[in-house]
Amino acid sequence: MHVSVATQAGGASPNEDWVAGTPTFAVVLDGLSTAGLDTGCVHGVPWYVAQLGGHVVAALADPGTALPDALATALERVAGLHQTCDLKNPGTPSATVAILRERPGAFDHLVLADSPIVLEGAAGFTTLTDLRVDEVCQDLRAETERHETGSPEHRSSVARLVAAQREIRNKPEGYWVAAATPEPAFHALTGIVDPSEVRSAAVVSDGVSRLVTEYQMASWAEVFAQLRKDGPAALIGKVREVEATDPHGRRWPRYKAGDDAAVAFCQPDAAT
């Protein structure tokens, strides 16, 4: 398949999203915000997503490796790279993961947390995502959304939300993300799709999907039309245009005025 990619930071801070594409797979990672809290790690989230992404790509070099096994291997190898850090810190660098892989007779997919994969088929669009994080800390999320983005009250409420999420991260009563152990890989949502059902696909971070799901400023049909015509970078540009109309989060309450964004647009060879 043909894969085109783009990623862009949402502001002045380093980009915590990561994307890669090859003729057989696409990977998107979205590093979780630390909200300025301690992580026990000297490296930081951008380092973590770059290392994890590279090791996921390496693990996927064997097409026979199941996607959870590939992710587990990558997580274990990255943990070995920063053994001097406190990997038991609940805020240890972590990330969402979305992988789409083409192999003979099937498309495999894996999603861990809320970076979705959207499939375009003859009957419309199918979104594959893991929204377990939305089921926790709902009161603190609602409190955060009451404040203008970037205000002191907003920053404080985001920090309280992140601190609470950390306490139930990668626990059965909470939600799962890629972090410092292989276990989360086996809690990812996975599946197989017949290639005849896939005209094209987009693997994205939530900094992109919110154009449809939260901002409701485009349909998936419009998103895919733009991807075909102008490519992933132009789609991110559209997200930035929309965000610029609401810099303080009054219309669309959110954690950041502009979130990091990543896109991998996948078209099977017959569709290119």
Short mmCIF file of C-alpha atoms in Angstrom, two decimals:
data_model
loop_
_atom_site.label_atom_id
_atom_site.label_comp_id
_atom_site.label_asym_id
_atom_site.label_seq_id
_atom_site.Cartn_x
_atom_site.Cartn_y
_atom_site.Cartn_z
CA MET A 1 0.00 0.00 0.00
CA HIS A 2 0.99 3.66 -0.33
CA VAL A 3 1.39 5.51 2.97
CA SER A 4 1.84 9.28 3.32
CA VAL A 5 2.53 10.84 6.70
CA ALA A 6 2.72 14.19 8.48
CA THR A 7 3.04 15.39 12.06
CA GLN A 8 3.23 18.80 13.70
CA ALA A 9 3.55 20.14 17.23
CA GLY A 10 0.51 21.96 18.56
CA GLY A 11 2.52 24.84 19.99
CA ALA A 12 5.99 25.89 21.05
CA SER A 13 6.75 22.72 23.03
CA PRO A 14 8.42 19.74 21.34
CA ASN A 15 6.11 17.43 19.41
CA GLU A 16 4.97 14.46 21.49
CA ASP A 17 3.27 12.71 18.56
CA TRP A 18 5.15 10.29 16.30
CA VAL A 19 4.24 8.68 12.98
CA ALA A 20 5.81 6.25 10.53
CA GLY A 21 4.69 4.47 7.39
CA THR A 22 6.05 1.70 5.18
CA PRO A 23 4.50 -0.18 2.24
CA THR A 24 2.99 -2.66 4.73
CA PHE A 25 2.11 -0.74 7.89
CA ALA A 26 1.45 2.61 9.55
CA VAL A 27 2.10 3.55 13.19
CA VAL A 28 0.94 6.59 15.18
CA LEU A 29 1.91 7.32 18.78
CA ASP A 30 0.59 10.17 20.92
CA GLY A 31 2.61 10.91 24.04
CA LEU A 32 0.56 11.60 27.16
CA SER A 33 0.82 15.04 28.69
CA THR A 34 2.73 15.31 31.96
CA ALA A 35 1.02 18.60 32.94
CA GLY A 36 4.33 19.63 34.49
CA LEU A 37 4.23 16.78 37.04
CA ASP A 38 7.19 14.57 37.91
CA THR A 39 7.75 11.55 35.67
CA GLY A 40 10.76 9.92 37.30
CA CYS A 41 12.44 9.98 33.88
CA VAL A 42 15.29 12.18 32.70
CA HIS A 43 14.49 11.68 29.01
CA GLY A 44 11.01 13.09 28.50
CA VAL A 45 7.99 12.20 26.39
CA PRO A 46 9.39 13.17 22.94
CA TRP A 47 12.35 10.85 23.55
CA TYR A 48 10.02 8.10 24.69
CA VAL A 49 7.70 8.19 21.66
CA ALA A 50 10.68 8.33 19.27
CA GLN A 51 12.30 5.33 20.91
CA LEU A 52 9.06 3.36 21.15
CA GLY A 53 8.14 4.16 17.56
CA GLY A 54 11.50 3.02 16.26
CA HIS A 55 11.33 -0.23 18.19
CA VAL A 56 7.76 -0.92 17.07
CA VAL A 57 8.89 -0.52 13.45
CA ALA A 58 11.79 -2.90 14.09
CA ALA A 59 9.51 -5.47 15.73
CA LEU A 60 7.11 -5.31 12.78
CA ALA A 61 9.90 -6.22 10.37
CA ASP A 62 8.81 -9.84 10.85
CA PRO A 63 5.36 -9.97 9.19
CA GLY A 64 4.49 -13.08 11.17
CA THR A 65 4.68 -11.31 14.51
CA ALA A 66 1.28 -10.59 16.05
CA LEU A 67 0.73 -6.89 16.69
CA PRO A 68 0.45 -7.21 20.51
CA ASP A 69 3.67 -9.24 20.56
CA ALA A 70 5.44 -6.61 18.45
CA LEU A 71 4.31 -3.84 20.77
CA ALA A 72 5.25 -5.83 23.88
CA THR A 73 8.74 -6.43 22.49
CA ALA A 74 9.15 -2.74 21.74
CA LEU A 75 7.98 -1.74 25.23
CA GLU A 76 10.42 -4.12 26.85
CA ARG A 77 13.32 -2.86 24.75
CA VAL A 78 12.57 0.80 25.46
CA ALA A 79 12.33 0.10 29.19
CA GLY A 80 15.83 -1.32 28.96
CA LEU A 81 17.11 1.97 27.53
CA HIS A 82 16.32 4.00 30.63
CA GLN A 83 16.91 1.63 33.51
CA THR A 84 18.33 4.44 35.65
CA CYS A 85 14.93 6.20 35.55
CA ASP A 86 12.16 5.41 38.02
CA LEU A 87 9.98 3.28 35.76
CA LYS A 88 7.57 2.61 38.64
CA ASN A 89 6.66 6.28 38.84
CA PRO A 90 2.95 6.45 37.86
CA GLY A 91 3.81 9.33 35.54
CA THR A 92 6.53 7.48 33.64
CA PRO A 93 6.43 8.56 29.96
CA SER A 94 3.60 6.85 28.13
CA ALA A 95 1.72 6.98 24.85
CA THR A 96 -1.28 5.88 22.87
CA VAL A 97 -0.61 3.44 20.04
CA ALA A 98 -2.39 2.83 16.73
CA ILE A 99 -1.08 0.33 14.17
CA LEU A 100 -2.53 -0.75 10.83
CA ARG A 101 -0.74 -3.52 8.93
CA GLU A 102 -1.43 -4.97 5.50
CA ARG A 103 -0.59 -8.62 4.92
CA PRO A 104 -1.76 -11.13 2.30
CA GLY A 105 -5.51 -11.48 2.64
CA ALA A 106 -6.00 -9.19 5.64
CA PHE A 107 -5.52 -5.88 7.39
CA ASP A 108 -4.51 -6.22 11.06
CA HIS A 109 -5.13 -3.37 13.47
CA LEU A 110 -4.24 -2.52 17.06
CA VAL A 111 -5.39 0.48 19.10
CA LEU A 112 -4.31 1.26 22.64
CA ALA A 113 -6.06 4.37 24.01
CA ASP A 114 -7.64 7.10 21.93
CA SER A 115 -5.62 7.44 18.73
CA PRO A 116 -8.09 6.04 16.18
CA ILE A 117 -7.86 4.16 12.91
CA VAL A 118 -10.57 5.12 10.42
CA LEU A 119 -11.37 2.73 7.57
CA GLU A 120 -13.09 3.86 4.40
CA GLY A 121 -15.15 1.17 2.71
CA ALA A 122 -17.92 0.91 0.18
CA ALA A 123 -20.53 1.28 2.92
CA GLY A 124 -18.93 4.30 4.60
CA PHE A 125 -16.48 4.84 7.45
CA THR A 126 -15.60 2.66 10.44
CA THR A 127 -13.72 4.11 13.42
CA LEU A 128 -11.54 1.76 15.47
CA THR A 129 -10.61 3.32 18.79
CA ASP A 130 -10.16 2.65 22.51
CA LEU A 131 -12.06 5.16 24.65
CA ARG A 132 -11.64 3.53 28.05
CA VAL A 133 -9.87 6.68 29.26
CA ASP A 134 -13.13 8.60 28.79
CA GLU A 135 -14.81 6.41 31.39
CA VAL A 136 -12.58 7.53 34.26
CA CYS A 137 -12.21 10.80 36.20
CA GLN A 138 -15.23 12.30 34.50
CA ASP A 139 -15.83 14.84 37.27
CA LEU A 140 -12.28 16.20 37.00
CA ARG A 141 -12.56 16.33 33.22
CA ALA A 142 -15.76 18.34 33.53
CA GLU A 143 -14.03 20.73 35.94
CA THR A 144 -11.20 21.26 33.46
CA GLU A 145 -13.68 22.07 30.70
CA ARG A 146 -15.22 24.87 32.77
CA HIS A 147 -12.06 27.01 32.52
CA GLU A 148 -10.58 28.89 29.58
CA THR A 149 -7.73 27.03 27.96
CA GLY A 150 -4.39 28.36 29.21
CA SER A 151 -5.77 30.16 32.25
CA PRO A 152 -4.17 29.50 35.68
CA GLU A 153 -7.37 27.74 36.77
CA HIS A 154 -7.27 25.58 33.67
CA ARG A 155 -3.63 24.61 34.19
CA SER A 156 -4.33 23.66 37.81
CA SER A 157 -7.36 21.58 36.90
CA VAL A 158 -5.47 19.77 34.13
CA ALA A 159 -2.72 18.91 36.62
CA ARG A 160 -5.31 17.50 39.05
CA LEU A 161 -6.88 15.46 36.25
CA VAL A 162 -3.55 14.05 35.07
CA ALA A 163 -2.54 13.20 38.66
CA ALA A 164 -5.79 11.30 39.16
CA GLN A 165 -5.50 9.49 35.82
CA ARG A 166 -1.99 8.37 36.70
CA GLU A 167 -3.29 6.50 39.74
CA ILE A 168 -5.50 4.23 37.62
CA ARG A 169 -3.35 4.10 34.50
CA ASN A 170 -2.52 0.55 33.40
CA LYS A 171 -4.77 -0.99 36.05
CA PRO A 172 -7.85 -3.17 35.48
CA GLU A 173 -10.14 -0.57 37.03
CA GLY A 174 -8.67 2.18 34.85
CA TYR A 175 -7.36 2.32 31.30
CA TRP A 176 -4.31 1.14 29.38
CA VAL A 177 -1.50 2.97 27.56
CA ALA A 178 2.00 2.08 26.40
CA ALA A 179 4.41 2.79 29.26
CA ALA A 180 7.24 0.95 31.01
CA THR A 181 6.13 -2.71 30.91
CA PRO A 182 4.95 -5.08 28.15
CA GLU A 183 1.59 -5.79 29.84
CA PRO A 184 -0.45 -2.98 28.23
CA ALA A 185 0.20 -4.45 24.78
CA PHE A 186 -2.05 -7.38 25.67
CA HIS A 187 -4.87 -5.07 26.72
CA ALA A 188 -4.96 -3.31 23.34
CA LEU A 189 -7.99 -3.70 21.10
CA THR A 190 -7.14 -5.72 17.99
CA GLY A 191 -8.86 -7.14 14.94
CA ILE A 192 -8.65 -8.23 11.33
CA VAL A 193 -10.43 -6.73 8.31
CA ASP A 194 -10.82 -8.22 4.84
CA PRO A 195 -8.90 -6.10 2.28
CA SER A 196 -11.95 -5.99 0.04
CA GLU A 197 -13.65 -3.88 2.72
CA VAL A 198 -10.92 -1.20 2.79
CA ARG A 199 -10.72 1.47 0.12
CA SER A 200 -8.35 3.59 2.22
CA ALA A 201 -7.51 4.23 5.87
CA ALA A 202 -6.28 6.98 8.14
CA VAL A 203 -4.28 6.34 11.31
CA VAL A 204 -4.35 9.52 13.37
CA SER A 205 -3.77 11.01 16.80
CA ASP A 206 -6.69 12.62 18.59
CA GLY A 207 -5.20 15.99 17.72
CA VAL A 208 -6.51 15.26 14.21
CA SER A 209 -9.63 13.17 14.85
CA ARG A 210 -11.15 15.94 16.99
CA LEU A 211 -11.79 17.90 13.79
CA VAL A 212 -14.62 15.39 13.27
CA THR A 213 -15.42 14.03 16.73
CA GLU A 214 -15.18 17.12 18.96
CA TYR A 215 -15.09 20.20 16.74
CA GLN A 216 -17.58 18.68 14.28
CA MET A 217 -16.15 20.93 11.59
CA ALA A 218 -15.77 18.16 9.01
CA SER A 219 -17.15 14.72 8.23
CA TRP A 220 -14.91 11.72 7.69
CA ALA A 221 -15.91 11.87 4.02
CA GLU A 222 -14.57 15.44 3.83
CA VAL A 223 -11.41 14.47 5.71
CA PHE A 224 -10.66 11.62 3.32
CA ALA A 225 -11.40 13.80 0.32
CA GLN A 226 -8.84 16.33 1.56
CA LEU A 227 -6.32 13.59 2.27
CA ARG A 228 -6.64 12.35 -1.31
CA LYS A 229 -6.42 15.80 -2.81
CA ASP A 230 -3.89 17.62 -0.62
CA GLY A 231 -2.30 15.07 1.71
CA PRO A 232 -1.83 14.77 5.50
CA ALA A 233 -0.01 18.08 6.08
CA ALA A 234 -2.92 20.01 4.60
CA LEU A 235 -5.34 18.18 6.88
CA ILE A 236 -3.31 19.23 9.92
CA GLY A 237 -3.36 22.76 8.54
CA LYS A 238 -7.17 22.59 8.49
CA VAL A 239 -7.18 21.57 12.15
CA ARG A 240 -4.98 24.55 13.00
CA GLU A 241 -7.29 26.92 11.13
CA VAL A 242 -10.25 25.69 13.16
CA GLU A 243 -8.39 25.89 16.47
CA ALA A 244 -7.30 29.45 15.72
CA THR A 245 -10.95 30.54 15.74
CA ASP A 246 -11.27 29.44 19.39
CA PRO A 247 -7.89 30.03 21.07
CA HIS A 248 -9.29 30.05 24.62
CA GLY A 249 -11.37 26.89 24.34
CA ARG A 250 -14.72 28.61 24.84
CA ARG A 251 -16.47 26.83 21.98
CA TRP A 252 -14.50 23.60 22.25
CA PRO A 253 -13.12 23.05 25.79
CA ARG A 254 -9.78 21.25 25.59
CA TYR A 255 -6.48 20.69 27.37
CA LYS A 256 -4.38 22.73 24.92
CA ALA A 257 -5.15 25.53 22.47
CA GLY A 258 -3.50 23.36 19.80
CA ASP A 259 -2.73 19.68 20.31
CA ASP A 260 0.10 17.81 18.61
CA ALA A 261 -1.17 16.11 15.46
CA ALA A 262 -0.11 13.08 13.42
CA VAL A 263 -1.58 11.42 10.32
CA ALA A 264 -0.77 8.36 8.26
CA PHE A 265 -2.97 8.07 5.15
CA CYS A 266 -2.99 4.55 3.72
CA GLN A 267 -4.18 3.57 0.26
CA PRO A 268 -4.03 -0.01 -0.97
CA ASP A 269 -2.06 -0.24 -4.21
CA ALA A 270 -5.18 -0.76 -6.28
CA ALA A 271 -6.53 2.59 -5.01
CA THR A 272 -3.44 4.72 -5.69
#
